[in-house]
mmCIF file of C-alpha atoms in Angstrom:
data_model
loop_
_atom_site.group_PDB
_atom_site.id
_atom_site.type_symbol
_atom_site.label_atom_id
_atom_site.label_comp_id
_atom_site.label_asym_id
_atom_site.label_seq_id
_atom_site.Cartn_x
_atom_site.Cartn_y
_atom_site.Cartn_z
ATOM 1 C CA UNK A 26 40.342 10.611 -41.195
ATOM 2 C CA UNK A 27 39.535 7.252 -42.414
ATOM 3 C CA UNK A 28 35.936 8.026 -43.101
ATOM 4 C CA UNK A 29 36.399 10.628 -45.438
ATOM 5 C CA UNK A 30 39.106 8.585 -47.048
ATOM 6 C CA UNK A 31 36.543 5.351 -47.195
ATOM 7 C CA UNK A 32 33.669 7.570 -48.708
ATOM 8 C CA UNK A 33 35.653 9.014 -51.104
ATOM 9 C CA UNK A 34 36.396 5.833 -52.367
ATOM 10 C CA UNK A 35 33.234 4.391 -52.038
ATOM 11 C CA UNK A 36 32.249 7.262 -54.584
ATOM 12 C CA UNK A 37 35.079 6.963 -56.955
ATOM 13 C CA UNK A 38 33.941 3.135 -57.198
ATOM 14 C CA UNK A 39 30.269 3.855 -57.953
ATOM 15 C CA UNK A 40 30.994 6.332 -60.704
ATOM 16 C CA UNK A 41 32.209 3.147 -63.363
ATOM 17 C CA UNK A 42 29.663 0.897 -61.856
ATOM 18 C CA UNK A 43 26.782 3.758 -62.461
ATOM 19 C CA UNK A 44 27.221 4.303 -66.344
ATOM 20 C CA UNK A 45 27.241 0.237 -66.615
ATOM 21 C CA UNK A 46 23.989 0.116 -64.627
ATOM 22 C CA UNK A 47 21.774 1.336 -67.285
ATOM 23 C CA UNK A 48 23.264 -1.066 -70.248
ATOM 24 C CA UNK A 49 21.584 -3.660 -71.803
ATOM 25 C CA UNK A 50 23.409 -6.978 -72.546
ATOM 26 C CA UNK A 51 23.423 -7.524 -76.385
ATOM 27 C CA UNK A 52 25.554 -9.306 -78.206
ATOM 28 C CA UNK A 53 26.766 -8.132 -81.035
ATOM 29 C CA UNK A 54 26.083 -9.880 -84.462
ATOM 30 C CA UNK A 55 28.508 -11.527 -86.608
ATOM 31 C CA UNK A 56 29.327 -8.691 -89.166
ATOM 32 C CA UNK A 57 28.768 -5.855 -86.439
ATOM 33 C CA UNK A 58 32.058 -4.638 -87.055
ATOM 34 C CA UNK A 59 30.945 -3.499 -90.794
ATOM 35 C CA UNK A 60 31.575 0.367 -91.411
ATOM 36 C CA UNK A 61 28.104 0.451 -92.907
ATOM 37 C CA UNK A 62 26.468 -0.711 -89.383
ATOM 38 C CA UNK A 63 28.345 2.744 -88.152
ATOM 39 C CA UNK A 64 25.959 4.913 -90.433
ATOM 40 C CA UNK A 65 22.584 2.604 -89.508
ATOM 41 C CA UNK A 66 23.302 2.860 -85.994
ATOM 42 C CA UNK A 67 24.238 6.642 -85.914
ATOM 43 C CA UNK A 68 20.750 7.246 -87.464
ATOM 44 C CA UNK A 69 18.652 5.127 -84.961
ATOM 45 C CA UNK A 70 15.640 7.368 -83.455
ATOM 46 C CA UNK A 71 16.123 7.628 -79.996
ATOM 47 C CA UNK A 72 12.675 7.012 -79.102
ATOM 48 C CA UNK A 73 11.118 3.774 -80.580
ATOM 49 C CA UNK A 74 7.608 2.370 -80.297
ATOM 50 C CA UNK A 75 7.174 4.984 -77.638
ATOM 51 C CA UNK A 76 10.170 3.781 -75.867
ATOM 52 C CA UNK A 77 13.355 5.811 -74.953
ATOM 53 C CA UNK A 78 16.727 4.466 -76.527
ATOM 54 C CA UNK A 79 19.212 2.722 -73.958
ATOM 55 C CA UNK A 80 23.095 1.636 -74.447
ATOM 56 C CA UNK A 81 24.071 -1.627 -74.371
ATOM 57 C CA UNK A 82 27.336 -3.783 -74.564
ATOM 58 C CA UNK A 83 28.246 -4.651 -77.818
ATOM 59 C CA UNK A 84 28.929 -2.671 -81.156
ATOM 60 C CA UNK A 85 26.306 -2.397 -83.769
ATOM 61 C CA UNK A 86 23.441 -2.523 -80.953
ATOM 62 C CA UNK A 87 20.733 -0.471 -79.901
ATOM 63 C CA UNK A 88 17.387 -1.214 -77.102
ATOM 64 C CA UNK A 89 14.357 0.915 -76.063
ATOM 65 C CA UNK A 90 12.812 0.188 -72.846
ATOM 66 C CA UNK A 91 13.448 -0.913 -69.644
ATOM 67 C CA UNK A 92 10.926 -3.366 -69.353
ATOM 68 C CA UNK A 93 10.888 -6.251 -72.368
ATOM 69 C CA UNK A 94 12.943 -3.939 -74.440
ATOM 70 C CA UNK A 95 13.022 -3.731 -78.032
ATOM 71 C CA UNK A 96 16.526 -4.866 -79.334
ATOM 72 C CA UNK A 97 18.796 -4.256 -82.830
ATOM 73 C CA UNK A 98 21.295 -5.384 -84.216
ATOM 74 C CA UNK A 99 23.298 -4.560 -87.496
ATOM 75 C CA UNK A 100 25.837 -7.072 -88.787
ATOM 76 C CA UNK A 101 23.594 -10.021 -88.959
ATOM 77 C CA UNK A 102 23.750 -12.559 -91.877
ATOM 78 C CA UNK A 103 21.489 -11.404 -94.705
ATOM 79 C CA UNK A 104 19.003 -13.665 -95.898
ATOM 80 C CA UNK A 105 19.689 -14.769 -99.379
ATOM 81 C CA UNK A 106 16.979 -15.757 -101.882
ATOM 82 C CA UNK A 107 13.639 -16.507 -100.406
ATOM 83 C CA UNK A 108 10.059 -17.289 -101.280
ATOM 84 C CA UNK A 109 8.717 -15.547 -97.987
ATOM 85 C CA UNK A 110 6.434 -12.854 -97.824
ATOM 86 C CA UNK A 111 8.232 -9.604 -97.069
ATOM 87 C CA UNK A 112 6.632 -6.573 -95.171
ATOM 88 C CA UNK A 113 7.625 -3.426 -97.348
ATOM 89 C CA UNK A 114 8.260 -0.210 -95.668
ATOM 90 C CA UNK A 115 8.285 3.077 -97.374
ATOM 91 C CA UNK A 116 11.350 5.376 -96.608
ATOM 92 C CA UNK A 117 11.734 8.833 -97.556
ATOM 93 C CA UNK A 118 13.577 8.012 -100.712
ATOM 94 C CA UNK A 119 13.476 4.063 -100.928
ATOM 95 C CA UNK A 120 11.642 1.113 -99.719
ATOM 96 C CA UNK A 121 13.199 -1.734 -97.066
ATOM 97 C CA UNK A 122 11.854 -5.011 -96.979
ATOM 98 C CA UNK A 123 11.416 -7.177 -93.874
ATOM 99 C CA UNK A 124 11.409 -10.492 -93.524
ATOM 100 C CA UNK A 125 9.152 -11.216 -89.714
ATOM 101 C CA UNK A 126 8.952 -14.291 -88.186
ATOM 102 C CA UNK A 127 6.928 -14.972 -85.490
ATOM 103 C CA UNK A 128 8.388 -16.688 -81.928
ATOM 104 C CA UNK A 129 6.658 -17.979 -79.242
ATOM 105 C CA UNK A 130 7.565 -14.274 -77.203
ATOM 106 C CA UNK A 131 8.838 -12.307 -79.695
ATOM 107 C CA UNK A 132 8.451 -11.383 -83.590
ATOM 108 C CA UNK A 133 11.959 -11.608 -85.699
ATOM 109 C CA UNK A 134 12.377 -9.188 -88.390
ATOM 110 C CA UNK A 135 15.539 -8.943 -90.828
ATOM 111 C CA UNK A 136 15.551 -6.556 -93.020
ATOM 112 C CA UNK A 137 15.847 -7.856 -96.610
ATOM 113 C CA UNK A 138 18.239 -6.829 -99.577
ATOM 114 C CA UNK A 139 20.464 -4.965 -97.308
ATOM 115 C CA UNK A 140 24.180 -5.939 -96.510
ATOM 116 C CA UNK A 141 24.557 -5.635 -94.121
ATOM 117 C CA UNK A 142 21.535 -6.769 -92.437
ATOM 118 C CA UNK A 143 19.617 -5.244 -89.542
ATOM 119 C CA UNK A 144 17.778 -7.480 -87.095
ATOM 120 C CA UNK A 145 15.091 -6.094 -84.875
ATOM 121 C CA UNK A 146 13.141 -8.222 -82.275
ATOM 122 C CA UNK A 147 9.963 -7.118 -80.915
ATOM 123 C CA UNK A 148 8.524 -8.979 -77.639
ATOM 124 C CA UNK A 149 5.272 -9.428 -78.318
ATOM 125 C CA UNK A 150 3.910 -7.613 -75.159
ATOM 126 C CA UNK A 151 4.832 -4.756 -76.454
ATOM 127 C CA UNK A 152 3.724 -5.029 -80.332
ATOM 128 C CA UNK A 153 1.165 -7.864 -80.871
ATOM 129 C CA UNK A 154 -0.376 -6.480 -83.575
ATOM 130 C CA UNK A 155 1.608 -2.842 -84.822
ATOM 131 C CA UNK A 156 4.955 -4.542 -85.512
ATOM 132 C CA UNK A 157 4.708 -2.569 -88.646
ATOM 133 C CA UNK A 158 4.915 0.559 -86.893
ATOM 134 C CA UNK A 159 8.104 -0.124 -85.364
ATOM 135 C CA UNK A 160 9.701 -1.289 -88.325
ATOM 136 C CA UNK A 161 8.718 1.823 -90.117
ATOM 137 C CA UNK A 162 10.258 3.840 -87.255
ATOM 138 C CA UNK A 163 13.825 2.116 -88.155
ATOM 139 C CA UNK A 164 13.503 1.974 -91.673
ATOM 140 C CA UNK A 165 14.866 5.149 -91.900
ATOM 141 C CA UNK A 166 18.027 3.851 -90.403
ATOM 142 C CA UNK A 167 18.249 0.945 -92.088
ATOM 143 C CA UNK A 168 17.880 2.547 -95.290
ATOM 144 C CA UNK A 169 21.403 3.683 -94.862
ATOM 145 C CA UNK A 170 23.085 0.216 -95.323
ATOM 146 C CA UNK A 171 23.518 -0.386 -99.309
ATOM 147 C CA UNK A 172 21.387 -2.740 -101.357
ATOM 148 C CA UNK A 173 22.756 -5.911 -102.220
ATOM 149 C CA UNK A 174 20.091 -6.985 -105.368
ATOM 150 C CA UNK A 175 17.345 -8.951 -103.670
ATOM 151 C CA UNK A 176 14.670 -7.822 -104.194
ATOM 152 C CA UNK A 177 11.036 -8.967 -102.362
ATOM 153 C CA UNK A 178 8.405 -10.314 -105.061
#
């Protein structure tokens, strides 16, 4: 009798612990909690850069990839007046501007003139060189947060 009563809990444990499993550890950027993150994040693709979209812990957060994921964010600070270079991506409808930074393992990019601001960070093992492609496969989704008047030159 105690078996079944030891496996049954033994199952009823592993059920939570399962759906955590597969989550990947974000955290969540400082203005995550702005209603305008809700309508970028509802439109990110669920496959990026070939990669399939995974949960992770915090609000305002989306990864792709098990293996040196891809990670977002919406809520981070936007970047205010710049002289940087911006990477323009055509949208169906508008244009959002990215602002990429190279790391020593990863490239930065924020998008530009949007508040709030969507961050998206690329390990370079998995987008040396086509870190354009990605962005254009978010655009979309960023497109949805309003523009706030900057404008790349």
């Amino acid at each position: 009798m105690a078996r079944p009563v030891a496996l049954l809990l033994l199952a009823v444990l592993a059920v939570p612990l399962a759906g955590c499993a597969s989550q990947y550890p974000v955290d969540p950027a400082t203005y995550a909690a702005d209603p305008d993150c809700a309508r970028v994040m509802l439109a990110v693709p669920d496959v990026l850069g070939g990669l399939d979209y995974r949960e992770t812990t915090s609000q305002a957060t989306a990864a792709w990839g098990d293996e040196y994921p891809l990670v977002m964010r919406c809520g981070v600070e936007p970047p205010g007046p710049t002289t940087e270079q911006c990477l323009a991506v055509e949208t169906s409808g508008s244009t959002v501007d990215w602002l990429v930074t190279e790391e020593d393992e990863a490239w930065r990019a924020v998008a530009f003139g949007r508040s709030p601001a969507a961050e998206l960070v690329v390990p370079k093992v998995r987008a040396q060189d086509a870190i354009g492609d990605v962005l254009a496969e978010v655009s979309l989704a960023v497109a949805k947060a309003p523009s706030n008047g900057l404008e790349c030159r």
